[in-house]
PDB file of N, CA and C in Angstrom:
ATOM      1  N   MET A   1     135.708 103.425 -66.803  1.00 57.00           N
ATOM      2  CA  MET A   1     136.441 103.711 -65.589  1.00 57.00           C
ATOM      3  C   MET A   1     136.007 105.051 -65.002  1.00 57.00           C
ATOM      4  N   ALA A   2     135.834 106.056 -65.849  1.00 71.00           N
ATOM      5  CA  ALA A   2     135.461 107.381 -65.358  1.00 71.00           C
ATOM      6  C   ALA A   2     134.041 107.377 -64.820  1.00 71.00           C
ATOM      7  N   GLY A   3     133.179 106.571 -65.417  1.00 77.00           N
ATOM      8  CA  GLY A   3     131.791 106.505 -64.967  1.00 77.00           C
ATOM      9  C   GLY A   3     131.675 105.902 -63.582  1.00 77.00           C
ATOM     10  N   THR A   4     132.459 104.885 -63.314  1.00 87.00           N
ATOM     11  CA  THR A   4     132.396 104.255 -61.991  1.00 87.00           C
ATOM     12  C   THR A   4     132.937 105.172 -60.908  1.00 87.00           C
ATOM     13  N   SER A   5     133.987 105.909 -61.227  1.00 87.00           N
ATOM     14  CA  SER A   5     134.523 106.841 -60.219  1.00 87.00           C
ATOM     15  C   SER A   5     133.519 107.960 -59.943  1.00 87.00           C
ATOM     16  N   MET A   6     132.745 108.349 -60.968  1.00 89.00           N
ATOM     17  CA  MET A   6     131.722 109.370 -60.772  1.00 89.00           C
ATOM     18  C   MET A   6     130.624 108.845 -59.849  1.00 89.00           C
ATOM     19  N   VAL A   7     130.201 107.599 -60.062  1.00 90.00           N
ATOM     20  CA  VAL A   7     129.164 106.992 -59.232  1.00 90.00           C
ATOM     21  C   VAL A   7     129.644 106.863 -57.795  1.00 90.00           C
ATOM     22  N   ILE A   8     130.875 106.449 -57.606  1.00 90.00           N
ATOM     23  CA  ILE A   8     131.431 106.315 -56.259  1.00 90.00           C
ATOM     24  C   ILE A   8     131.497 107.685 -55.577  1.00 90.00           C
ATOM     25  N   SER A   9     131.890 108.699 -56.320  1.00 88.00           N
ATOM     26  CA  SER A   9     131.974 110.048 -55.768  1.00 88.00           C
ATOM     27  C   SER A   9     130.599 110.543 -55.331  1.00 88.00           C
ATOM     28  N   VAL A  10     129.577 110.305 -56.140  1.00 88.00           N
ATOM     29  CA  VAL A  10     128.217 110.722 -55.791  1.00 88.00           C
ATOM     30  C   VAL A  10     127.736 109.982 -54.554  1.00 88.00           C
ATOM     31  N   LYS A  11     127.995 108.682 -54.462  1.00 87.00           N
ATOM     32  CA  LYS A  11     127.589 107.900 -53.295  1.00 87.00           C
ATOM     33  C   LYS A  11     128.278 108.403 -52.034  1.00 87.00           C
ATOM     34  N   ASN A  12     129.557 108.701 -52.140  1.00 86.00           N
ATOM     35  CA  ASN A  12     130.282 109.213 -50.976  1.00 86.00           C
ATOM     36  C   ASN A  12     129.747 110.574 -50.548  1.00 86.00           C
ATOM     37  N   ASN A  13     129.402 111.422 -51.491  1.00 83.00           N
ATOM     38  CA  ASN A  13     128.841 112.729 -51.159  1.00 83.00           C
ATOM     39  C   ASN A  13     127.477 112.584 -50.502  1.00 83.00           C
ATOM     40  N   LEU A  14     126.667 111.628 -50.945  1.00 81.00           N
ATOM     41  CA  LEU A  14     125.361 111.393 -50.326  1.00 81.00           C
ATOM     42  C   LEU A  14     125.518 110.888 -48.899  1.00 81.00           C
ATOM     43  N   LYS A  15     126.549 110.118 -48.624  1.00 80.00           N
ATOM     44  CA  LYS A  15     126.787 109.629 -47.272  1.00 80.00           C
ATOM     45  C   LYS A  15     127.144 110.772 -46.331  1.00 80.00           C
ATOM     46  N   LEU A  16     127.738 111.837 -46.860  1.00 78.00           N
ATOM     47  CA  LEU A  16     128.125 112.977 -46.030  1.00 78.00           C
ATOM     48  C   LEU A  16     126.936 113.865 -45.662  1.00 78.00           C
ATOM     49  N   LEU A  17     125.834 113.750 -46.393  1.00 75.00           N
ATOM     50  CA  LEU A  17     124.674 114.579 -46.111  1.00 75.00           C
ATOM     51  C   LEU A  17     124.032 114.182 -44.798  1.00 75.00           C
ATOM     52  N   SER A  18     123.337 115.132 -44.202  1.00 68.00           N
ATOM     53  CA  SER A  18     122.654 114.884 -42.944  1.00 68.00           C
ATOM     54  C   SER A  18     121.490 113.925 -43.167  1.00 68.00           C
ATOM     55  N   LYS A  19     121.262 113.061 -42.210  1.00 64.00           N
ATOM     56  CA  LYS A  19     120.212 112.062 -42.339  1.00 64.00           C
ATOM     57  C   LYS A  19     118.881 112.515 -41.741  1.00 64.00           C
ATOM     58  N   ARG A  20     118.858 113.645 -41.056  1.00 63.00           N
ATOM     59  CA  ARG A  20     117.636 114.083 -40.394  1.00 63.00           C
ATOM     60  C   ARG A  20     116.699 114.777 -41.380  1.00 63.00           C
ATOM     61  N   ASP A  21     115.454 114.870 -40.980  1.00 60.00           N
ATOM     62  CA  ASP A  21     114.455 115.569 -41.781  1.00 60.00           C
ATOM     63  C   ASP A  21     114.659 117.069 -41.590  1.00 60.00           C
ATOM     64  N   ARG A  22     114.855 117.798 -42.648  1.00 60.00           N
ATOM     65  CA  ARG A  22     115.184 119.212 -42.541  1.00 60.00           C
ATOM     66  C   ARG A  22     114.038 120.058 -41.988  1.00 60.00           C
ATOM     67  N   LEU A  23     112.819 119.662 -42.193  1.00 57.00           N
ATOM     68  CA  LEU A  23     111.695 120.458 -41.737  1.00 57.00           C
ATOM     69  C   LEU A  23     111.180 120.028 -40.366  1.00 57.00           C
ATOM     70  N   LYS A  24     111.814 119.058 -39.770  1.00 59.00           N
ATOM     71  CA  LYS A  24     111.315 118.515 -38.509  1.00 59.00           C
ATOM     72  C   LYS A  24     111.490 119.493 -37.354  1.00 59.00           C
ATOM     73  N   ASN A  25     112.581 120.219 -37.314  1.00 57.00           N
ATOM     74  CA  ASN A  25     112.901 121.067 -36.172  1.00 57.00           C
ATOM     75  C   ASN A  25     112.560 122.534 -36.385  1.00 57.00           C
ATOM     76  N   ARG A  26     111.709 122.841 -37.315  1.00 58.00           N
ATOM     77  CA  ARG A  26     111.368 124.241 -37.532  1.00 58.00           C
ATOM     78  C   ARG A  26     110.345 124.694 -36.500  1.00 58.00           C
ATOM     79  N   LEU A  27     110.225 125.993 -36.318  1.00 58.00           N
ATOM     80  CA  LEU A  27     109.275 126.525 -35.356  1.00 58.00           C
ATOM     81  C   LEU A  27     107.860 126.219 -35.806  1.00 58.00           C
ATOM     82  N   GLY A  28     107.016 125.874 -34.897  1.00 58.00           N
ATOM     83  CA  GLY A  28     105.633 125.586 -35.225  1.00 58.00           C
ATOM     84  C   GLY A  28     105.379 124.131 -35.532  1.00 58.00           C
ATOM     85  N   GLY A  29     106.412 123.324 -35.597  1.00 57.00           N
ATOM     86  CA  GLY A  29     106.247 121.895 -35.830  1.00 57.00           C
ATOM     87  C   GLY A  29     106.054 121.558 -37.291  1.00 57.00           C
ATOM     88  N   TYR A  30     105.938 120.289 -37.536  1.00 57.00           N
ATOM     89  CA  TYR A  30     105.788 119.812 -38.900  1.00 57.00           C
ATOM     90  C   TYR A  30     104.910 118.575 -38.877  1.00 57.00           C
ATOM     91  N   SER A  31     103.863 118.630 -39.657  1.00 60.00           N
ATOM     92  CA  SER A  31     102.978 117.485 -39.768  1.00 60.00           C
ATOM     93  C   SER A  31     102.438 117.453 -41.190  1.00 60.00           C
ATOM     94  N   LEU A  32     102.452 116.303 -41.805  1.00 60.00           N
ATOM     95  CA  LEU A  32     101.999 116.187 -43.188  1.00 60.00           C
ATOM     96  C   LEU A  32     100.497 116.432 -43.314  1.00 60.00           C
ATOM     97  N   ASP A  33      99.722 116.006 -42.303  1.00 63.00           N
ATOM     98  CA  ASP A  33      98.270 116.149 -42.411  1.00 63.00           C
ATOM     99  C   ASP A  33      97.768 117.487 -41.890  1.00 63.00           C
ATOM    100  N   LYS A  34      98.634 118.295 -41.321  1.00 67.00           N
ATOM    101  CA  LYS A  34      98.238 119.583 -40.763  1.00 67.00           C
ATOM    102  C   LYS A  34      98.362 120.664 -41.837  1.00 67.00           C
ATOM    103  N   LYS A  35      97.304 121.460 -42.015  1.00 69.00           N
ATOM    104  CA  LYS A  35      97.315 122.527 -42.995  1.00 69.00           C
ATOM    105  C   LYS A  35      97.350 123.866 -42.263  1.00 69.00           C
ATOM    106  N   THR A  36      98.209 124.766 -42.717  1.00 69.00           N
ATOM    107  CA  THR A  36      98.323 126.069 -42.095  1.00 69.00           C
ATOM    108  C   THR A  36      97.137 126.920 -42.495  1.00 69.00           C
ATOM    109  N   GLU A  37      96.522 127.543 -41.502  1.00 76.00           N
ATOM    110  CA  GLU A  37      95.401 128.438 -41.772  1.00 76.00           C
ATOM    111  C   GLU A  37      95.778 129.836 -41.327  1.00 76.00           C
ATOM    112  N   TYR A  38      95.439 130.804 -42.148  1.00 78.00           N
ATOM    113  CA  TYR A  38      95.729 132.199 -41.847  1.00 78.00           C
ATOM    114  C   TYR A  38      94.430 132.915 -41.550  1.00 78.00           C
ATOM    115  N   ASN A  39      94.458 133.777 -40.569  1.00 83.00           N
ATOM    116  CA  ASN A  39      93.301 134.574 -40.210  1.00 83.00           C
ATOM    117  C   ASN A  39      93.564 136.009 -40.660  1.00 83.00           C
ATOM    118  N   LEU A  40      93.407 136.246 -41.946  1.00 83.00           N
ATOM    119  CA  LEU A  40      93.676 137.562 -42.501  1.00 83.00           C
ATOM    120  C   LEU A  40      92.398 138.394 -42.513  1.00 83.00           C
ATOM    121  N   PRO A  41      92.502 139.669 -42.147  1.00 87.00           N
ATOM    122  CA  PRO A  41      91.302 140.507 -42.170  1.00 87.00           C
ATOM    123  C   PRO A  41      90.905 140.855 -43.605  1.00 87.00           C
ATOM    124  N   LYS A  42      89.629 141.108 -43.797  1.00 90.00           N
ATOM    125  CA  LYS A  42      89.141 141.506 -45.113  1.00 90.00           C
ATOM    126  C   LYS A  42      89.461 142.982 -45.328  1.00 90.00           C
ATOM    127  N   ALA A  43      89.847 143.324 -46.542  1.00 90.00           N
ATOM    128  CA  ALA A  43      90.186 144.710 -46.866  1.00 90.00           C
ATOM    129  C   ALA A  43      89.315 145.163 -48.027  1.00 90.00           C
ATOM    130  N   THR A  44      88.885 146.410 -47.951  1.00 93.00           N
ATOM    131  CA  THR A  44      88.078 146.972 -49.026  1.00 93.00           C
ATOM    132  C   THR A  44      88.999 147.488 -50.123  1.00 93.00           C
ATOM    133  N   ASP A  45      88.410 147.786 -51.275  1.00 93.00           N
ATOM    134  CA  ASP A  45      89.194 148.334 -52.382  1.00 93.00           C
ATOM    135  C   ASP A  45      89.808 149.674 -52.008  1.00 93.00           C
ATOM    136  N   LYS A  46      89.077 150.455 -51.229  1.00 95.00           N
ATOM    137  CA  LYS A  46      89.575 151.767 -50.814  1.00 95.00           C
ATOM    138  C   LYS A  46      90.806 151.613 -49.928  1.00 95.00           C
ATOM    139  N   GLN A  47      90.776 150.646 -49.016  1.00 95.00           N
ATOM    140  CA  GLN A  47      91.926 150.412 -48.151  1.00 95.00           C
ATOM    141  C   GLN A  47      93.124 149.908 -48.953  1.00 95.00           C
ATOM    142  N   LEU A  48      92.862 149.048 -49.907  1.00 94.00           N
ATOM    143  CA  LEU A  48      93.957 148.517 -50.721  1.00 94.00           C
ATOM    144  C   LEU A  48      94.612 149.609 -51.560  1.00 94.00           C
ATOM    145  N   THR A  49      93.807 150.507 -52.131  1.00 96.00           N
ATOM    146  CA  THR A  49      94.392 151.613 -52.904  1.00 96.00           C
ATOM    147  C   THR A  49      95.166 152.555 -51.996  1.00 96.00           C
ATOM    148  N   ALA A  50      94.680 152.766 -50.769  1.00 96.00           N
ATOM    149  CA  ALA A  50      95.410 153.618 -49.825  1.00 96.00           C
ATOM    150  C   ALA A  50      96.750 152.984 -49.456  1.00 96.00           C
ATOM    151  N   ILE A  51      96.756 151.675 -49.252  1.00 95.00           N
ATOM    152  CA  ILE A  51      98.006 150.974 -48.933  1.00 95.00           C
ATOM    153  C   ILE A  51      98.970 151.056 -50.114  1.00 95.00           C
ATOM    154  N   ALA A  52      98.457 150.855 -51.317  1.00 96.00           N
ATOM    155  CA  ALA A  52      99.317 150.919 -52.506  1.00 96.00           C
ATOM    156  C   ALA A  52      99.902 152.316 -52.669  1.00 96.00           C
ATOM    157  N   LYS A  53      99.090 153.332 -52.425  1.00 97.00           N
ATOM    158  CA  LYS A  53      99.567 154.712 -52.548  1.00 97.00           C
ATOM    159  C   LYS A  53     100.641 155.006 -51.511  1.00 97.00           C
ATOM    160  N   ARG A  54     100.417 154.536 -50.271  1.00 97.00           N
ATOM    161  CA  ARG A  54     101.396 154.747 -49.207  1.00 97.00           C
ATOM    162  C   ARG A  54     102.708 154.033 -49.527  1.00 97.00           C
ATOM    163  N   LEU A  55     102.624 152.817 -50.072  1.00 97.00           N
ATOM    164  CA  LEU A  55     103.838 152.076 -50.433  1.00 97.00           C
ATOM    165  C   LEU A  55     104.608 152.771 -51.549  1.00 97.00           C
ATOM    166  N   LYS A  56     103.880 153.328 -52.521  1.00 97.00           N
ATOM    167  CA  LYS A  56     104.553 154.055 -53.602  1.00 97.00           C
ATOM    168  C   LYS A  56     105.273 155.274 -53.069  1.00 97.00           C
ATOM    169  N   GLU A  57     104.644 155.996 -52.135  1.00 97.00           N
ATOM    170  CA  GLU A  57     105.280 157.176 -51.548  1.00 97.00           C
ATOM    171  C   GLU A  57     106.530 156.784 -50.749  1.00 97.00           C
ATOM    172  N   GLU A  58     106.426 155.711 -49.971  1.00 97.00           N
ATOM    173  CA  GLU A  58     107.580 155.249 -49.206  1.00 97.00           C
ATOM    174  C   GLU A  58     108.718 154.833 -50.132  1.00 97.00           C
ATOM    175  N   ARG A  59     108.391 154.141 -51.214  1.00 97.00           N
ATOM    176  CA  ARG A  59     109.411 153.723 -52.181  1.00 97.00           C
ATOM    177  C   ARG A  59     110.060 154.936 -52.830  1.00 97.00           C
ATOM    178  N   LYS A  60     109.255 155.957 -53.142  1.00 98.00           N
ATOM    179  CA  LYS A  60     109.781 157.172 -53.762  1.00 98.00           C
ATOM    180  C   LYS A  60     110.732 157.890 -52.810  1.00 98.00           C
ATOM    181  N   ILE A  61     110.343 157.996 -51.538  1.00 98.00           N
ATOM    182  CA  ILE A  61     111.192 158.653 -50.549  1.00 98.00           C
ATOM    183  C   ILE A  61     112.491 157.872 -50.362  1.00 98.00           C
ATOM    184  N   ARG A  62     112.394 156.547 -50.299  1.00 97.00           N
ATOM    185  CA  ARG A  62     113.583 155.710 -50.134  1.00 97.00           C
ATOM    186  C   ARG A  62     114.530 155.873 -51.321  1.00 97.00           C
ATOM    187  N   MET A  63     113.975 155.897 -52.521  1.00 98.00           N
ATOM    188  CA  MET A  63     114.829 156.043 -53.709  1.00 98.00           C
ATOM    189  C   MET A  63     115.510 157.402 -53.740  1.00 98.00           C
ATOM    190  N   THR A  64     114.806 158.478 -53.346  1.00 98.00           N
ATOM    191  CA  THR A  64     115.447 159.802 -53.325  1.00 98.00           C
ATOM    192  C   THR A  64     116.568 159.825 -52.296  1.00 98.00           C
ATOM    193  N   LYS A  65     116.363 159.180 -51.143  1.00 98.00           N
ATOM    194  CA  LYS A  65     117.428 159.119 -50.144  1.00 98.00           C
ATOM    195  C   LYS A  65     118.635 158.368 -50.685  1.00 98.00           C
ATOM    196  N   VAL A  66     118.399 157.261 -51.367  1.00 98.00           N
ATOM    197  CA  VAL A  66     119.505 156.474 -51.924  1.00 98.00           C
ATOM    198  C   VAL A  66     120.255 157.285 -52.974  1.00 98.00           C
ATOM    199  N   ILE A  67     119.531 157.990 -53.813  1.00 98.00           N
ATOM    200  CA  ILE A  67     120.179 158.798 -54.857  1.00 98.00           C
ATOM    201  C   ILE A  67     120.997 159.918 -54.240  1.00 98.00           C
ATOM    202  N   ILE A  68     120.453 160.578 -53.221  1.00 98.00           N
ATOM    203  CA  ILE A  68     121.175 161.677 -52.569  1.00 98.00           C
ATOM    204  C   ILE A  68     122.444 161.156 -51.889  1.00 98.00           C
ATOM    205  N   ILE A  69     122.333 160.067 -51.153  1.00 98.00           N
ATOM    206  CA  ILE A  69     123.504 159.509 -50.461  1.00 98.00           C
ATOM    207  C   ILE A  69     124.554 159.037 -51.455  1.00 98.00           C
ATOM    208  N   THR A  70     124.108 158.413 -52.554  1.00 98.00           N
ATOM    209  CA  THR A  70     125.052 157.952 -53.575  1.00 98.00           C
ATOM    210  C   THR A  70     125.768 159.134 -54.221  1.00 98.00           C
ATOM    211  N   THR A  71     125.040 160.199 -54.495  1.00 98.00           N
ATOM    212  CA  THR A  71     125.648 161.390 -55.097  1.00 98.00           C
ATOM    213  C   THR A  71     126.670 162.010 -54.153  1.00 98.00           C
ATOM    214  N   ILE A  72     126.315 162.120 -52.876  1.00 98.00           N
ATOM    215  CA  ILE A  72     127.250 162.698 -51.904  1.00 98.00           C
ATOM    216  C   ILE A  72     128.512 161.845 -51.806  1.00 98.00           C
ATOM    217  N   LEU A  73     128.355 160.535 -51.727  1.00 97.00           N
ATOM    218  CA  LEU A  73     129.530 159.659 -51.652  1.00 97.00           C
ATOM    219  C   LEU A  73     130.382 159.747 -52.909  1.00 97.00           C
ATOM    220  N   PHE A  74     129.725 159.804 -54.067  1.00 96.00           N
ATOM    221  CA  PHE A  74     130.475 159.912 -55.320  1.00 96.00           C
ATOM    222  C   PHE A  74     131.262 161.216 -55.377  1.00 96.00           C
ATOM    223  N   LEU A  75     130.625 162.321 -54.993  1.00 95.00           N
ATOM    224  CA  LEU A  75     131.329 163.605 -55.014  1.00 95.00           C
ATOM    225  C   LEU A  75     132.479 163.617 -54.003  1.00 95.00           C
ATOM    226  N   GLY A  76     132.278 162.983 -52.844  1.00 91.00           N
ATOM    227  CA  GLY A  76     133.357 162.895 -51.865  1.00 91.00           C
ATOM    228  C   GLY A  76     134.536 162.092 -52.394  1.00 91.00           C
ATOM    229  N   LEU A  77     134.240 160.962 -53.029  1.00 88.00           N
ATOM    230  CA  LEU A  77     135.320 160.162 -53.609  1.00 88.00           C
ATOM    231  C   LEU A  77     136.017 160.888 -54.751  1.00 88.00           C
ATOM    232  N   LEU A  78     135.239 161.606 -55.551  1.00 85.00           N
ATOM    233  CA  LEU A  78     135.827 162.377 -56.653  1.00 85.00           C
ATOM    234  C   LEU A  78     136.737 163.469 -56.120  1.00 85.00           C
ATOM    235  N   TYR A  79     136.287 164.164 -55.072  1.00 85.00           N
ATOM    236  CA  TYR A  79     137.115 165.203 -54.458  1.00 85.00           C
ATOM    237  C   TYR A  79     138.403 164.602 -53.889  1.00 85.00           C
ATOM    238  N   ALA A  80     138.281 163.465 -53.207  1.00 83.00           N
ATOM    239  CA  ALA A  80     139.461 162.820 -52.632  1.00 83.00           C
ATOM    240  C   ALA A  80     140.427 162.384 -53.736  1.00 83.00           C
ATOM    241  N   PHE A  81     139.902 161.861 -54.833  1.00 81.00           N
ATOM    242  CA  PHE A  81     140.761 161.451 -55.943  1.00 81.00           C
ATOM    243  C   PHE A  81     141.467 162.652 -56.568  1.00 81.00           C
ATOM    244  N   LEU A  82     140.721 163.724 -56.797  1.00 80.00           N
ATOM    245  CA  LEU A  82     141.347 164.908 -57.398  1.00 80.00           C
ATOM    246  C   LEU A  82     142.365 165.529 -56.455  1.00 80.00           C
ATOM    247  N   TYR A  83     142.079 165.553 -55.163  1.00 78.00           N
ATOM    248  CA  TYR A  83     143.016 166.097 -54.191  1.00 78.00           C
ATOM    249  C   TYR A  83     144.287 165.261 -54.150  1.00 78.00           C
ATOM    250  N   SER A  84     144.120 163.940 -54.174  1.00 79.00           N
ATOM    251  CA  SER A  84     145.303 163.080 -54.136  1.00 79.00           C
ATOM    252  C   SER A  84     146.070 163.135 -55.448  1.00 79.00           C
ATOM    253  N   SER A  85     145.364 163.329 -56.572  1.00 73.00           N
ATOM    254  CA  SER A  85     146.079 163.407 -57.843  1.00 73.00           C
ATOM    255  C   SER A  85     146.879 164.697 -57.936  1.00 73.00           C
ATOM    256  N   ASN A  86     146.386 165.800 -57.349  1.00 69.00           N
ATOM    257  CA  ASN A  86     147.184 167.039 -57.319  1.00 69.00           C
ATOM    258  C   ASN A  86     148.444 166.837 -56.495  1.00 69.00           C
ATOM    259  N   GLY A  87     148.342 166.126 -55.395  1.00 65.00           N
ATOM    260  CA  GLY A  87     149.523 165.836 -54.584  1.00 65.00           C
ATOM    261  C   GLY A  87     150.504 164.962 -55.329  1.00 65.00           C
ATOM    262  N   ILE A  88     150.019 164.014 -56.092  1.00 67.00           N
ATOM    263  CA  ILE A  88     150.897 163.134 -56.863  1.00 67.00           C
ATOM    264  C   ILE A  88     151.590 163.934 -57.962  1.00 67.00           C
ATOM    265  N   VAL A  89     150.866 164.830 -58.620  1.00 65.00           N
ATOM    266  CA  VAL A  89     151.462 165.646 -59.681  1.00 65.00           C
ATOM    267  C   VAL A  89     152.537 166.548 -59.104  1.00 65.00           C
ATOM    268  N   GLU A  90     152.278 167.124 -57.930  1.00 67.00           N
ATOM    269  CA  GLU A  90     153.280 167.993 -57.300  1.00 67.00           C
ATOM    270  C   GLU A  90     154.521 167.199 -56.923  1.00 67.00           C
ATOM    271  N   LEU A  91     154.335 165.961 -56.449  1.00 60.00           N
ATOM    272  CA  LEU A  91     155.490 165.145 -56.100  1.00 60.00           C
ATOM    273  C   LEU A  91     156.309 164.791 -57.321  1.00 60.00           C
ATOM    274  N   LEU A  92     155.647 164.557 -58.451  1.00 65.00           N
ATOM    275  CA  LEU A  92     156.354 164.168 -59.668  1.00 65.00           C
ATOM    276  C   LEU A  92     157.058 165.355 -60.319  1.00 65.00           C
ATOM    277  N   THR A  93     156.551 166.555 -60.135  1.00 67.00           N
ATOM    278  CA  THR A  93     157.164 167.708 -60.793  1.00 67.00           C
ATOM    279  C   THR A  93     158.403 168.205 -60.083  1.00 67.00           C
ATOM    280  N   TYR A  94     158.607 167.906 -58.805  1.00 63.00           N
ATOM    281  CA  TYR A  94     159.817 168.385 -58.105  1.00 63.00           C
ATOM    282  C   TYR A  94     160.999 167.596 -58.470  1.00 63.00           C
TER     283      TYR A  94
END
């Protein structure tokens, strides 16, 4: 009995799915016999190492910015918590 209800549930869920081809309406069209070709420029080893070095520097700068912003936010939240806890202690002591 449980197996048949599972099969019926799966069939009903399949009926709810869209009947259209999902890749049909994408930009650039869709054709099974058409192969995408890329016109990429050739790069030398020197250019590739320069790109890798530039990416490492950008990543390093981004990480330092994230660390600085996170530290500032943490210190701000810590200050706000300590300030509010002093107010709570003063309210409780009166």
